[in-house]
Short mmCIF file of C-alpha atoms in Angstrom, two decimals:
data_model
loop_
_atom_site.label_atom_id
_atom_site.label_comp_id
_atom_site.label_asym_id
_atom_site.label_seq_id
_atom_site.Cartn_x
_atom_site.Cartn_y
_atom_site.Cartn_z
CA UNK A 1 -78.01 68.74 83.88
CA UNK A 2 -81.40 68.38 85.39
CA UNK A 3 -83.32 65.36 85.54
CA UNK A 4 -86.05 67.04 83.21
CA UNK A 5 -83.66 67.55 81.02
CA UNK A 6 -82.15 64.56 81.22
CA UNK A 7 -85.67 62.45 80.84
CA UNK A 8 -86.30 64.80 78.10
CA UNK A 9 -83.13 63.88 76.25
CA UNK A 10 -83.67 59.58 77.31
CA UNK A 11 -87.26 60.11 76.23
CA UNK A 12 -86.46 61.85 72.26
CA UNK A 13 -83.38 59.31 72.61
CA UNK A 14 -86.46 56.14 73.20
CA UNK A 15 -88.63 57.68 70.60
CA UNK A 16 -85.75 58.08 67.89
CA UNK A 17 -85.00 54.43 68.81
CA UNK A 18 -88.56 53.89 68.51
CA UNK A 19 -88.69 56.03 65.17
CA UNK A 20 -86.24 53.82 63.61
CA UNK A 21 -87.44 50.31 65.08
CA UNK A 22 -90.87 51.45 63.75
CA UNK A 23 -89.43 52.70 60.32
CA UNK A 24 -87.07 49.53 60.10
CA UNK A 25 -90.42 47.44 60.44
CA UNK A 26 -91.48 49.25 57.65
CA UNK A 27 -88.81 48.71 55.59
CA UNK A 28 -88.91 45.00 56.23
CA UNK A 29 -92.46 44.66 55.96
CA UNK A 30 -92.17 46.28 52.42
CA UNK A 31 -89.54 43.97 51.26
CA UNK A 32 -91.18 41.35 52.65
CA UNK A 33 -94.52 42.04 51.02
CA UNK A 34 -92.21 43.13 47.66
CA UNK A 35 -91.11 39.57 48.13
CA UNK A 36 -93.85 38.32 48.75
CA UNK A 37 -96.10 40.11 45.14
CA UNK A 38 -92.97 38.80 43.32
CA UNK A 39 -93.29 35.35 44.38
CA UNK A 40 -96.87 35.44 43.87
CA UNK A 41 -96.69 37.20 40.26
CA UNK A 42 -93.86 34.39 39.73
CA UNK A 43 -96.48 31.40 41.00
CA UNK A 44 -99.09 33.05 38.87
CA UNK A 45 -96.71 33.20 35.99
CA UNK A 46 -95.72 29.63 36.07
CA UNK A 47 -99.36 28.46 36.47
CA UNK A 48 -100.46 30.38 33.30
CA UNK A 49 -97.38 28.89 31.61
CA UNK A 50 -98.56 25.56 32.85
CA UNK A 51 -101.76 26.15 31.61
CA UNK A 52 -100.62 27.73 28.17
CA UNK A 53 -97.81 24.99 27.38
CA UNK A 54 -100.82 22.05 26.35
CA UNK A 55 -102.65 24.42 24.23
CA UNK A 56 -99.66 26.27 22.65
CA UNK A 57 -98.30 22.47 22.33
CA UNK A 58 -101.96 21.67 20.51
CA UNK A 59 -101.47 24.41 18.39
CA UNK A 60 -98.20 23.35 17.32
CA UNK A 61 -99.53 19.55 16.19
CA UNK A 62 -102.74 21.44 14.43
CA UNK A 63 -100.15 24.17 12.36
CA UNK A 64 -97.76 21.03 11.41
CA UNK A 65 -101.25 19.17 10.08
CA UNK A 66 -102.29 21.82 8.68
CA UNK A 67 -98.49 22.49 7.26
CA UNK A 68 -98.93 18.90 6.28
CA UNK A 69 -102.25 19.11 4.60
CA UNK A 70 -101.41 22.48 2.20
CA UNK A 71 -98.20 20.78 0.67
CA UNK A 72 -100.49 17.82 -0.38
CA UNK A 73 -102.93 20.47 -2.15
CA UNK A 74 -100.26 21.79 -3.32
CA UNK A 75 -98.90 18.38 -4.72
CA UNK A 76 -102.53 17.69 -6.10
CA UNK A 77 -102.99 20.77 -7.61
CA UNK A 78 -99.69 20.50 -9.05
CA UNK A 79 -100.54 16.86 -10.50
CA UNK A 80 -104.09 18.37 -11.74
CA UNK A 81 -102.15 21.41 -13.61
CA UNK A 82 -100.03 19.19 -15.00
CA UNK A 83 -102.46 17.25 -16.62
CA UNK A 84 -105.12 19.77 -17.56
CA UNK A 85 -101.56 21.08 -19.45
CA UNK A 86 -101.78 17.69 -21.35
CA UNK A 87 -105.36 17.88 -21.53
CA UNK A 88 -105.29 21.08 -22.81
CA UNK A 89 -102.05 20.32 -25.61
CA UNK A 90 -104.29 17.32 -27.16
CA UNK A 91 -107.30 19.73 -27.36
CA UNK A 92 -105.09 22.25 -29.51
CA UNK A 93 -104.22 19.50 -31.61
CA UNK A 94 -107.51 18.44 -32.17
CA UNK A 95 -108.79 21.69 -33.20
CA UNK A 96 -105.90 22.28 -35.33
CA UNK A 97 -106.85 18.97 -36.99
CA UNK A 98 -110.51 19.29 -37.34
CA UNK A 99 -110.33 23.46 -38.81
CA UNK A 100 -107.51 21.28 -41.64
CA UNK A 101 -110.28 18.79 -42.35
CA UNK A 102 -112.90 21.82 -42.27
CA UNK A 103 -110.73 23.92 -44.40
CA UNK A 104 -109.92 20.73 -47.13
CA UNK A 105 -114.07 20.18 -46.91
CA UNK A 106 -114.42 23.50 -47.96
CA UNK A 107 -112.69 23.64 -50.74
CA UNK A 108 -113.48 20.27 -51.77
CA UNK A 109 -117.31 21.98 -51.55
CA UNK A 110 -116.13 24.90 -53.77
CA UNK A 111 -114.11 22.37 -56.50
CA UNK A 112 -117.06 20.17 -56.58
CA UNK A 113 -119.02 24.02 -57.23
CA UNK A 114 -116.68 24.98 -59.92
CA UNK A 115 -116.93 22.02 -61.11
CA UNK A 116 -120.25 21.13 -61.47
CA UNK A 117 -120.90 24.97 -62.92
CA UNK A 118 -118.44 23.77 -65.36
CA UNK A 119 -120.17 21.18 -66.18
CA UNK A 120 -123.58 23.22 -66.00
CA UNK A 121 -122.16 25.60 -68.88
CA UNK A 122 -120.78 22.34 -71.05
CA UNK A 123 -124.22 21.53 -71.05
CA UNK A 124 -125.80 24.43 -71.90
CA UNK A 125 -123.58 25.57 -74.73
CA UNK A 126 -123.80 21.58 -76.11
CA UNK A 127 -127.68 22.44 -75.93
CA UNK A 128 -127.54 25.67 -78.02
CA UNK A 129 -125.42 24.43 -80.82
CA UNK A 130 -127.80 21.18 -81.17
CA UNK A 131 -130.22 23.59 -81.36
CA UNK A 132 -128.85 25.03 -84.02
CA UNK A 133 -128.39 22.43 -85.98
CA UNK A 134 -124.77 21.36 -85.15
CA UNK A 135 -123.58 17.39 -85.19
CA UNK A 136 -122.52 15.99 -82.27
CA UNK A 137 -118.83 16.11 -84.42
CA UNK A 138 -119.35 19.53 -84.86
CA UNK A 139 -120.37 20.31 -80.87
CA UNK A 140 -117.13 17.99 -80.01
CA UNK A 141 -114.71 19.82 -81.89
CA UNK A 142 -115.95 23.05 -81.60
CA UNK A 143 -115.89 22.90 -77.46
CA UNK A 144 -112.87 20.47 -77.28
CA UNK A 145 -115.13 17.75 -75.31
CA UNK A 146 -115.38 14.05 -75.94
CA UNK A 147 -117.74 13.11 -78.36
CA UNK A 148 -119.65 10.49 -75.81
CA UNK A 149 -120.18 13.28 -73.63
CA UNK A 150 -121.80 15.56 -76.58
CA UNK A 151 -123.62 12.62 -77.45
CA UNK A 152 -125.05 11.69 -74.14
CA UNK A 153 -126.04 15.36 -73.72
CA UNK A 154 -127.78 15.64 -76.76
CA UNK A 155 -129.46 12.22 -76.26
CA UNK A 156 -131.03 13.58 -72.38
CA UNK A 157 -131.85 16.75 -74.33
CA UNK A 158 -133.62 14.94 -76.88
CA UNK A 159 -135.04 12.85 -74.79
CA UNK A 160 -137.01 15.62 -72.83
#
């Protein structure tokens, strides 16, 4: 073997060992920096999570106040239902009572109608048998009515 060949064959052998120094650099310097990104994504993770915790631990105290806060609406409104309900019951009653009293007026108003057109035709038939010449006997018995009332009747008549 010559000595050319043999530098040739130390020279590839250096630059193979060179090769894989260089390429084992690499590799390191990759992990390292692999590392090194996960640290820092794991540093910038905890210091949003630091940063979040207060505010997610606000939010928490505002949603139980506010949890707080809807179940006494809900209580009030409850309460308010409850007693518009009563509210509401003693109304109904109170109509039903005042169309009874309406209804008994009304009728009362249509008796007190009959009965004064009753009355009205009494009158008017005591009026045409005094005017034709009927006692007050006569008028009584005839239309089955006292004779105080023919009387009286007659009298006003008489009287005009």
């Amino acid at each position: 073997m010559t000595l050319h060949t043999m530098l040739a064959f130390l020279l590839f052998g250096l630059g193979t060992a060179c090769l894989a120094l260089a390429l084992s650099e690499l590799i390191q310097t990759r992990r390292t920096r692999q590392r090194l990104e996960a640290e820092s994504v794991r540093a910038a993770h905890t210091r949003v999570l630091s940063m979040l915790e207060p505010v997610l631990a606000e939010a928490k105290a505002v949603a139980d106040a506010f949890d707080g806060h809807v179940a006494e609406k809900r209580l009030i409104v409850t309460e308010l239902n409850q007693s518009l309900e009563k509210r509401i019951a003693s109304l109904k009653l109170l109509l039903n009572r005042a169309d009874a009293l309406m209804a008994r007026q009304q009728q009362s108003a249509s008796e007190e109608e009959n009965a004064e057109q009753r009355i009205s035709e009494s009158r008017q038939k005591i009026i045409q048998l005094a005017a034709k010449g009927l006692s007050v006997d006569e008028i009584s018995e005839r239309l089955t009515l006292p004779k105080g009332e023919v009387a009286l009747v007659v009298g006003l008549r008489g009287g005009r």
